[in-house]
Amino acid sequence: MKNIPLILLGCGGVGRQLLQHIVSCRSLHSTQGLCLRVVGVGDTKSLVVSDDLLHKGLDDSFLLQLCRVKSAGESLSKLCDFGECRAIVHPEPQGKILEIASQLGRKTGLVLVDCSASFDTVAVLKQAIDMGCCVVLANKKPLTSSMEDFKKLFMYPRRIRHESTVGAGLPVIASLNRIICSGDPVHQIIGSLSGTLAYVMSEVEDGKPLSQVVKDAKSLGYTEPDPRDDLGGMDVARKALILTRILGHQINLDSIQIESLYPKEMGPDVMTVDDFLDRGLSLLDKDIQARVEKAASNGNVLRYVCVIEGSRCEVGIKELEKNSPLGRLRGNDNVLEIYTRCYSKQPLVIQGAGAGNDTTAAGVLVDIVDVQDLFS
C-alpha cells in the first residue's frame, strides 16, 4: 500500500468537500493500492495535526467531525480534545507546517494542499517545495503573485499540480501542457472561465435586465455574497494570468486589461452590497441591453471572456459568433477554445462545469492521486 501524507490548508467549502471525497473514496483507493493519509488540517487561526505523523493520519470520524465544526463557523481549535490530535493555534501553524515538511518531505514525502483563498500561503509553499514536498493548488493566488514566486513554485515542475485553479475539475491545464509538450504553437485562447458571468451573459441575451439576472444568480448561489466580486472580472483575470504564464509569458496581473461590469462609483468602498443590489444595479441595465441588441443586429452574442494572444491578455465582454462554441454557451458552464497550428480552423474546445465545491474538490483529489509516482 502506497501512503501519501498530506496537509490541507483551508477549510472552506472546497476544503471540506475534499475531506469528504477522501473519506468516501477509501475503498476505491484501497483497490488501487493507495492511502491518502491526512496528517494535518489548517485554517486561518489553527492547525490540527496527528500525534503520530510518521505512521498514521487523522481518522475519518475526526475528519467528518471537523467538517461539521467548520460548517458551523467554528475554529479548528474546538477540536483539540476530540481524538488523538494536537491543535496548534495561530500564529504558530506556519512554523509547525514547515517543521512537518522538514520531517516528512524527504523521508516519506508530503503533499501540501492549498484550498484557501489567501496570499499568506505563498511563503510556506515555496519553502516546502525546497524541502522535497509536493504542492497541489485550488488557490489561484500563489500562481498570480509575483513572477519570482511563480518561478519558485515551478522550480520542480513535477512536484506541483494546479488543475483546479482554472476551470475547477475540467482538464484545462493538462490539455494545455500536452499541447505545449508536443511543440504545437498556441496562437490564441478564448475562454469563458466564470460560471457566474456565463450565466449572466446568456440570460441577458434572452432580454432579461442585468439587475434581475444578477439577483437571480445570487439567489441560486452562483455569485459570491457580494456579486461585485464576480462582476469585477478579477477572478477571470487571475485564471487568464495563470494560462498566460504557463505559455511562457512573464506578465503580471497589472498587465491585463480588465473590464468590470460596474463603475468605480459603485465599488465596495462607495456602496454597500444592499445599496448596489437595490439602487446601483438597475442603472446598468440600459447600457448592457443596448450592447446585447447591437450584437444581435450583427448576428452575434455577447460573452464575458478572456482573450490570450502571445503575451497580450484581455478580460471583458466580447461580441462572438452565435454558432461558435462560446456563442452556444448556456447556463453556468465554462468553455475554452484553444487555437494552435494543429487546431487552427476548428479549435480544441473544453467545456463543462467549471465551478462548484464538489467539482473543484474532485479536481484537487485527482491532482493529489496524480503525484503518487513521486512516493515510494
Short mmCIF file of C-alpha atoms in Angstrom, two decimals, residues 115-366:
data_model
loop_
_atom_site.label_atom_id
_atom_site.label_comp_id
_atom_site.label_asym_id
_atom_site.label_seq_id
_atom_site.Cartn_x
_atom_site.Cartn_y
_atom_site.Cartn_z
CA CYS A 115 -7.67 25.14 -0.77
CA SER A 116 -7.55 28.54 0.87
CA ALA A 117 -8.15 31.86 -0.89
CA SER A 118 -5.15 33.63 0.61
CA PHE A 119 -1.77 35.02 -0.43
CA ASP A 120 -0.49 34.07 3.05
CA THR A 121 0.31 30.51 2.00
CA VAL A 122 2.90 31.53 -0.62
CA ALA A 123 5.89 31.69 1.75
CA VAL A 124 5.13 28.27 3.25
CA LEU A 125 4.59 26.65 -0.14
CA LYS A 126 7.88 27.98 -1.53
CA GLN A 127 9.87 26.68 1.43
CA ALA A 128 8.05 23.34 1.41
CA ILE A 129 8.94 22.82 -2.26
CA ASP A 130 12.62 23.22 -1.31
CA MET A 131 12.15 20.56 1.37
CA GLY A 132 11.04 17.96 -1.19
CA CYS A 133 7.29 18.35 -0.69
CA CYS A 134 4.64 18.34 -3.41
CA VAL A 135 2.10 21.13 -3.75
CA VAL A 136 -1.49 20.83 -5.00
CA LEU A 137 -3.43 24.06 -5.53
CA ALA A 138 -7.04 25.10 -5.83
CA ASN A 139 -5.99 28.54 -4.59
CA LYS A 140 -5.15 30.78 -7.57
CA LYS A 141 -3.32 33.46 -5.59
CA PRO A 142 0.09 31.76 -5.22
CA LEU A 143 0.28 31.44 -9.02
CA THR A 144 -0.85 35.05 -9.62
CA SER A 145 1.59 36.59 -7.18
CA SER A 146 4.94 37.92 -8.45
CA MET A 147 6.82 36.19 -11.27
CA GLU A 148 9.54 35.44 -8.72
CA ASP A 149 7.03 33.46 -6.62
CA PHE A 150 5.66 31.71 -9.72
CA LYS A 151 9.12 30.62 -10.86
CA LYS A 152 9.99 29.40 -7.37
CA LEU A 153 6.87 27.23 -7.18
CA PHE A 154 7.70 25.73 -10.58
CA MET A 155 11.38 25.15 -9.79
CA TYR A 156 10.49 21.44 -9.55
CA PRO A 157 7.56 21.17 -12.01
CA ARG A 158 6.86 17.52 -11.27
CA ARG A 159 6.06 18.43 -7.66
CA ILE A 160 3.25 20.90 -8.38
CA ARG A 161 -0.30 20.30 -9.61
CA HIS A 162 -2.88 23.06 -10.08
CA GLU A 163 -5.61 21.84 -12.42
CA SER A 164 -8.33 23.24 -10.17
CA THR A 165 -7.03 26.82 -10.33
CA VAL A 166 -8.60 27.17 -13.81
CA GLY A 167 -11.90 25.52 -14.68
CA ALA A 168 -12.34 23.55 -11.43
CA GLY A 169 -12.23 19.88 -12.46
CA LEU A 170 -12.03 20.44 -16.23
CA PRO A 171 -8.79 19.23 -17.88
CA VAL A 172 -7.67 22.71 -18.91
CA ILE A 173 -4.12 22.71 -17.53
CA ALA A 174 -3.46 19.11 -18.56
CA SER A 175 -4.65 19.76 -22.12
CA LEU A 176 -2.61 22.93 -22.45
CA ASN A 177 0.53 21.21 -21.10
CA ARG A 178 0.12 18.38 -23.61
CA ILE A 179 -0.11 20.88 -26.46
CA ILE A 180 2.98 22.72 -25.21
CA CYS A 181 4.96 19.47 -24.85
CA SER A 182 4.02 18.46 -28.40
CA GLY A 183 5.61 21.59 -29.81
CA ASP A 184 2.30 22.74 -31.32
CA PRO A 185 2.40 26.56 -31.01
CA VAL A 186 -0.59 28.16 -29.28
CA HIS A 187 -1.86 31.14 -31.30
CA GLN A 188 -4.90 32.15 -29.28
CA ILE A 189 -7.00 31.15 -26.28
CA ILE A 190 -10.54 32.44 -25.81
CA GLY A 191 -12.41 31.30 -22.74
CA SER A 192 -15.46 31.87 -20.60
CA LEU A 193 -13.93 31.00 -17.24
CA SER A 194 -16.58 32.27 -14.83
CA GLY A 195 -19.72 30.19 -14.34
CA THR A 196 -21.38 33.24 -12.80
CA LEU A 197 -20.63 35.55 -15.74
CA ALA A 198 -21.51 32.83 -18.26
CA TYR A 199 -24.94 32.58 -16.66
CA VAL A 200 -25.35 36.37 -16.53
CA MET A 201 -24.44 36.91 -20.19
CA SER A 202 -26.60 34.08 -21.52
CA GLU A 203 -29.59 35.34 -19.53
CA VAL A 204 -29.33 38.98 -20.65
CA GLU A 205 -29.12 37.63 -24.20
CA ASP A 206 -32.72 36.47 -23.70
CA GLY A 207 -33.79 40.04 -22.95
CA LYS A 208 -33.75 39.92 -19.17
CA PRO A 209 -32.47 43.02 -17.31
CA LEU A 210 -28.95 42.68 -15.90
CA SER A 211 -30.19 43.72 -12.45
CA GLN A 212 -32.74 40.90 -12.33
CA VAL A 213 -30.30 38.33 -13.70
CA VAL A 214 -27.67 39.16 -11.06
CA LYS A 215 -30.24 38.96 -8.27
CA ASP A 216 -31.45 35.60 -9.64
CA ALA A 217 -27.86 34.35 -9.81
CA LYS A 218 -27.29 35.39 -6.21
CA SER A 219 -30.43 33.59 -5.04
CA LEU A 220 -29.28 30.45 -6.91
CA GLY A 221 -25.92 30.58 -5.10
CA TYR A 222 -23.95 31.29 -8.29
CA THR A 223 -22.38 34.52 -7.04
CA GLU A 224 -20.20 35.48 -4.10
CA PRO A 225 -22.06 37.12 -1.16
CA ASP A 226 -21.08 40.41 -2.81
CA PRO A 227 -21.81 39.87 -6.54
CA ARG A 228 -19.27 42.57 -7.41
CA ASP A 229 -16.54 40.02 -6.59
CA ASP A 230 -17.73 38.21 -9.75
CA LEU A 231 -18.82 41.19 -11.84
CA GLY A 232 -15.45 42.94 -11.47
CA GLY A 233 -13.71 40.26 -13.54
CA MET A 234 -10.73 39.78 -11.22
CA ASP A 235 -11.32 36.04 -10.80
CA VAL A 236 -11.31 35.57 -14.58
CA ALA A 237 -8.17 37.72 -14.83
CA ARG A 238 -6.33 35.51 -12.33
CA LYS A 239 -7.22 32.39 -14.32
CA ALA A 240 -6.14 34.08 -17.55
CA LEU A 241 -2.84 35.10 -15.95
CA ILE A 242 -2.12 31.50 -14.95
CA LEU A 243 -2.75 30.31 -18.52
CA THR A 244 -0.59 33.09 -19.98
CA ARG A 245 2.28 32.27 -17.62
CA ILE A 246 2.04 28.57 -18.45
CA LEU A 247 2.54 29.56 -22.08
CA GLY A 248 5.85 31.10 -21.00
CA HIS A 249 4.97 34.79 -20.91
CA GLN A 250 6.30 36.71 -17.92
CA ILE A 251 3.46 39.10 -17.20
CA ASN A 252 1.74 40.27 -14.03
CA LEU A 253 -1.87 40.96 -13.13
CA ASP A 254 -1.49 44.68 -13.77
CA SER A 255 -0.54 43.84 -17.38
CA ILE A 256 -4.06 42.53 -18.04
CA GLN A 257 -6.78 44.83 -19.34
CA ILE A 258 -9.86 44.05 -17.21
CA GLU A 259 -13.39 45.27 -17.98
CA SER A 260 -15.58 45.50 -14.89
CA LEU A 261 -19.35 45.29 -15.31
CA TYR A 262 -19.81 48.07 -12.76
CA PRO A 263 -18.11 51.51 -12.46
CA LYS A 264 -15.80 52.57 -9.62
CA GLU A 265 -18.62 54.77 -8.31
CA MET A 266 -20.45 51.56 -7.36
CA GLY A 267 -17.44 49.86 -5.77
CA PRO A 268 -17.44 48.26 -2.29
CA ASP A 269 -15.76 51.34 -0.78
CA VAL A 270 -18.63 53.53 -2.03
CA MET A 271 -21.77 51.37 -1.89
CA THR A 272 -22.85 48.62 0.48
CA VAL A 273 -23.94 45.31 -1.05
CA ASP A 274 -27.59 46.12 -0.38
CA ASP A 275 -27.29 49.58 -1.94
CA PHE A 276 -25.61 48.10 -5.01
CA LEU A 277 -28.35 45.49 -5.42
CA ASP A 278 -31.22 47.85 -4.68
CA ARG A 279 -30.08 51.09 -6.36
CA GLY A 280 -26.89 50.61 -8.36
CA LEU A 281 -27.52 47.55 -10.49
CA SER A 282 -30.62 48.85 -12.26
CA LEU A 283 -28.61 51.82 -13.54
CA LEU A 284 -26.51 49.38 -15.59
CA ASP A 285 -29.44 47.70 -17.36
CA LYS A 286 -29.81 50.16 -20.25
CA ASP A 287 -26.16 50.06 -21.37
CA ILE A 288 -25.89 46.27 -21.28
CA GLN A 289 -29.18 45.84 -23.12
CA ALA A 290 -28.03 48.25 -25.84
CA ARG A 291 -24.84 46.22 -26.30
CA VAL A 292 -26.83 42.98 -26.46
CA GLU A 293 -29.13 44.42 -29.13
CA LYS A 294 -26.20 45.75 -31.18
CA ALA A 295 -24.53 42.33 -31.14
CA ALA A 296 -27.81 40.65 -32.11
CA SER A 297 -28.18 43.01 -35.08
CA ASN A 298 -24.83 41.66 -36.30
CA GLY A 299 -26.00 38.08 -35.78
CA ASN A 300 -23.72 37.75 -32.75
CA VAL A 301 -23.90 37.40 -28.97
CA LEU A 302 -22.01 38.87 -26.02
CA ARG A 303 -19.86 36.74 -23.72
CA TYR A 304 -17.56 37.69 -20.85
CA VAL A 305 -14.27 36.08 -21.83
CA CYS A 306 -10.52 36.16 -21.56
CA VAL A 307 -8.54 36.52 -24.79
CA ILE A 308 -4.88 35.50 -24.83
CA GLU A 309 -2.69 36.15 -27.86
CA GLY A 310 1.04 35.92 -27.22
CA SER A 311 1.76 37.98 -24.12
CA ARG A 312 -1.36 40.11 -24.64
CA CYS A 313 -4.21 39.25 -22.30
CA GLU A 314 -7.60 40.93 -22.05
CA VAL A 315 -10.66 40.19 -19.95
CA GLY A 316 -14.11 41.58 -20.66
CA ILE A 317 -17.24 41.48 -22.84
CA LYS A 318 -16.65 40.40 -26.44
CA GLU A 319 -19.01 40.07 -29.39
CA LEU A 320 -18.78 36.49 -30.73
CA GLU A 321 -20.41 34.41 -33.44
CA LYS A 322 -23.68 32.92 -32.25
CA ASN A 323 -22.92 29.42 -33.57
CA SER A 324 -19.41 29.21 -32.10
CA PRO A 325 -18.79 27.02 -29.00
CA LEU A 326 -18.72 30.15 -26.82
CA GLY A 327 -21.71 31.61 -28.61
CA ARG A 328 -23.76 28.48 -27.91
CA LEU A 329 -22.83 28.57 -24.22
CA ARG A 330 -25.83 28.47 -21.90
CA GLY A 331 -26.10 28.34 -18.13
CA ASN A 332 -23.02 28.41 -15.92
CA ASP A 333 -20.65 26.10 -17.80
CA ASN A 334 -17.08 27.07 -18.66
CA VAL A 335 -15.89 26.91 -22.27
CA LEU A 336 -12.33 27.28 -23.52
CA GLU A 337 -11.30 27.45 -27.20
CA ILE A 338 -7.60 26.81 -27.91
CA TYR A 339 -6.28 27.71 -31.37
CA THR A 340 -2.94 26.22 -32.43
CA ARG A 341 -1.22 25.18 -35.66
CA CYS A 342 -2.97 21.81 -35.50
CA TYR A 343 -6.22 23.27 -34.18
CA SER A 344 -6.42 26.29 -36.47
CA LYS A 345 -9.81 26.20 -38.18
CA GLN A 346 -11.52 24.03 -35.57
CA PRO A 347 -10.20 24.86 -32.10
CA LEU A 348 -9.71 22.39 -29.28
CA VAL A 349 -12.80 23.00 -27.13
CA ILE A 350 -13.03 22.18 -23.44
CA GLN A 351 -16.47 22.57 -21.91
CA GLY A 352 -18.25 21.57 -18.74
CA ALA A 353 -19.00 22.54 -15.16
CA GLY A 354 -16.20 24.90 -14.22
CA ALA A 355 -17.36 25.89 -10.76
CA GLY A 356 -18.77 24.44 -7.56
CA ASN A 357 -17.20 22.97 -4.45
CA ASP A 358 -17.87 19.38 -5.48
CA THR A 359 -16.35 19.72 -8.95
CA THR A 360 -13.35 21.70 -7.71
CA ALA A 361 -12.65 19.29 -4.85
CA ALA A 362 -12.83 16.34 -7.27
CA GLY A 363 -10.20 18.04 -9.42
CA VAL A 364 -7.97 18.57 -6.37
CA LEU A 365 -8.34 14.92 -5.37
CA VAL A 366 -7.22 13.76 -8.83
#
